[in-house]
Coordinates of N, CA and C in Angstrom, one line a residue:
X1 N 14.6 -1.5 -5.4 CA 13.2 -1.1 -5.5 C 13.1 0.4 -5.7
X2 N 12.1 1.1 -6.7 CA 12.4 2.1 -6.5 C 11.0 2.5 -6.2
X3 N 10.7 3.8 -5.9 CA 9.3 4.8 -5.5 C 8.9 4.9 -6.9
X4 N 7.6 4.2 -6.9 CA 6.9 4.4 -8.3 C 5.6 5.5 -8.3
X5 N 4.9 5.4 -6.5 CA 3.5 6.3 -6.6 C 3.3 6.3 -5.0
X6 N 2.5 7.5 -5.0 CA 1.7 7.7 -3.6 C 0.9 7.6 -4.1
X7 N -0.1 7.8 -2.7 CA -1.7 7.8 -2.8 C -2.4 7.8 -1.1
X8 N -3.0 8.8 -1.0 CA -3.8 8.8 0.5 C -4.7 7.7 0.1
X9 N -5.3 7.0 1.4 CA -5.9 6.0 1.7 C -6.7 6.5 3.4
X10 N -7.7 5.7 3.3 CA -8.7 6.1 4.5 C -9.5 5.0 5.6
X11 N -9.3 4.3 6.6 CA -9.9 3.5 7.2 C -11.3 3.9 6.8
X12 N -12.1 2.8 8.0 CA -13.3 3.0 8.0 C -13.8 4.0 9.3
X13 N -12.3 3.8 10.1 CA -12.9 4.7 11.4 C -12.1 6.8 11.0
X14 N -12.4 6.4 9.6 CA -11.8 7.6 9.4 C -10.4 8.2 9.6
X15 N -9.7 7.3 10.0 CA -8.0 7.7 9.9 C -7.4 7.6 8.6
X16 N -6.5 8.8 8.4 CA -5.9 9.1 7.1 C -4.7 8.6 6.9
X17 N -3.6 7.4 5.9 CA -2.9 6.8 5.7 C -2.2 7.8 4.5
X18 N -1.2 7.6 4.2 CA 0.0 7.7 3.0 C 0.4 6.1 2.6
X19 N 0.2 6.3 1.4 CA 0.8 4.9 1.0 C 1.5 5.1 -0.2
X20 N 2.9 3.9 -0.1 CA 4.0 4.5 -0.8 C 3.9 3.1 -1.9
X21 N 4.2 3.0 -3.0 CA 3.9 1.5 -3.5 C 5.1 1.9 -4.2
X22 N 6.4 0.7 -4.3 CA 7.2 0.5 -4.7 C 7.1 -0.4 -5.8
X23 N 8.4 -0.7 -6.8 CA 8.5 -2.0 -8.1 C 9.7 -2.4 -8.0
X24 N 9.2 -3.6 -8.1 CA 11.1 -4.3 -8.3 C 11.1 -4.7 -9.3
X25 N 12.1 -3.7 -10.0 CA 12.8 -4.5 -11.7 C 13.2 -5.2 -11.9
X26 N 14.0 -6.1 -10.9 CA 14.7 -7.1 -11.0 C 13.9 -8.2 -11.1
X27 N 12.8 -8.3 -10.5 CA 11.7 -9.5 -10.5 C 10.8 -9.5 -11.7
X28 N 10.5 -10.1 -12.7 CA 9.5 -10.1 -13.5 C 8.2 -10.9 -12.8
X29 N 7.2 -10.2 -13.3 CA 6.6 -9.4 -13.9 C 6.5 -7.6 -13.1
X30 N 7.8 -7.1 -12.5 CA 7.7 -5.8 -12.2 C 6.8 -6.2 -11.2
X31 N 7.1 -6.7 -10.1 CA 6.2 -7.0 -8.6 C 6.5 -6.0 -8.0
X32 N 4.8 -5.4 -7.3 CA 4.7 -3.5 -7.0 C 4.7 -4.3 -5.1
X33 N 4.9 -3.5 -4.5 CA 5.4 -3.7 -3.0 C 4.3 -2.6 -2.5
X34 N 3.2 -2.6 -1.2 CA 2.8 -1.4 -1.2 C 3.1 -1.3 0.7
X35 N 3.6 0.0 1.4 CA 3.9 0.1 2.2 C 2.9 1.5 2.9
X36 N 2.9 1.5 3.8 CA 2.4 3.1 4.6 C 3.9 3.8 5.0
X37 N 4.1 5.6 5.0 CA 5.0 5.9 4.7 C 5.7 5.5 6.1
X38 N 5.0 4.8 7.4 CA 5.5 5.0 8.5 C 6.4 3.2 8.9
X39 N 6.3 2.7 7.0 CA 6.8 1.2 7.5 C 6.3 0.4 7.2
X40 N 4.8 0.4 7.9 CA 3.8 -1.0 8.4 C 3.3 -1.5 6.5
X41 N 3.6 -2.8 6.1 CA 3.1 -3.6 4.8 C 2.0 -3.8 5.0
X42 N 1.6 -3.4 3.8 CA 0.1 -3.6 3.2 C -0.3 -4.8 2.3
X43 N -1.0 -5.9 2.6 CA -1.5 -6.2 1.2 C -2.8 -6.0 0.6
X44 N -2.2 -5.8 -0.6 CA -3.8 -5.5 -1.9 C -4.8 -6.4 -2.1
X45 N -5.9 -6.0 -2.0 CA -7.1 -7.0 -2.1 C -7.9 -6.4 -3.5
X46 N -7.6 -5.6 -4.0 CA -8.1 -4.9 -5.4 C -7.2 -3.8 -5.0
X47 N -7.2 -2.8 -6.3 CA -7.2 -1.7 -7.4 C -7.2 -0.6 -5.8
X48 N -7.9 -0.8 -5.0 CA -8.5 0.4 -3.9 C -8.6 0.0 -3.2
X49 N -8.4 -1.4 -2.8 CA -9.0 -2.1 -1.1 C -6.9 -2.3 -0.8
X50 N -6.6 -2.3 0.5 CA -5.7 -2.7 1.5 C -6.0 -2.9 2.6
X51 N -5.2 -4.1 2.9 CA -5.3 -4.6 4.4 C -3.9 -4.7 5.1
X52 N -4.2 -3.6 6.2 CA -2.9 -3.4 6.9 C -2.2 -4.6 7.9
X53 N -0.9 -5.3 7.4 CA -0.5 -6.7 7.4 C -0.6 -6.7 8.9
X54 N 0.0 -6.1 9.7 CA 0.2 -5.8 11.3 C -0.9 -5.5 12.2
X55 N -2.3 -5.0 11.8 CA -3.3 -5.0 12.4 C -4.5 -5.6 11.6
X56 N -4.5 -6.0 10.5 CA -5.8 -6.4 10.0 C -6.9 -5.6 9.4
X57 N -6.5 -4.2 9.7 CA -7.3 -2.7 9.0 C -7.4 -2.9 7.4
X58 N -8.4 -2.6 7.1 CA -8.9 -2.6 5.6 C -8.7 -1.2 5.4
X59 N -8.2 -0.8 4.8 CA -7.8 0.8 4.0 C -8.6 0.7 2.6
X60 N -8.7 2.1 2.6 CA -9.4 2.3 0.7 C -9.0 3.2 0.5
X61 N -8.1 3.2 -1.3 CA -7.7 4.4 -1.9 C -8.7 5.4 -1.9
X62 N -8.1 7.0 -1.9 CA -8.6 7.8 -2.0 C -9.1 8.7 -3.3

């Protein structure tokens, strides 16, 4: 998998995230992986919404 993009991301209670989104080329259709840089998996709910898999936090691209 390689590092394709960052992007800051922002709770609602105002805490600031790094998020790292990876691609795997080996898998078609290029399936993107999105991670915080500290580990914890994200999944995408749109374009700008995440929900942090380990607590249930809604994040929004910045």
């Amino acid at each position: 998998m390689d590092l394709v993009e960052k992007f800051d991301a922002k709770g609602k209670t105002g805490t600031g995230y790094h998020v790292e989104v990876y691609q795997d080329d080996e898998n078609p259709p290029l399936a993107r992986h999105y991670k915080l840089n500290d580990g914890r998996l994200l999944e995408p709910l749109s374009d700008a919404k995440f929900r942090i898999v380990q607590t249930g936090e809604k994040i929004y691209r910045l």
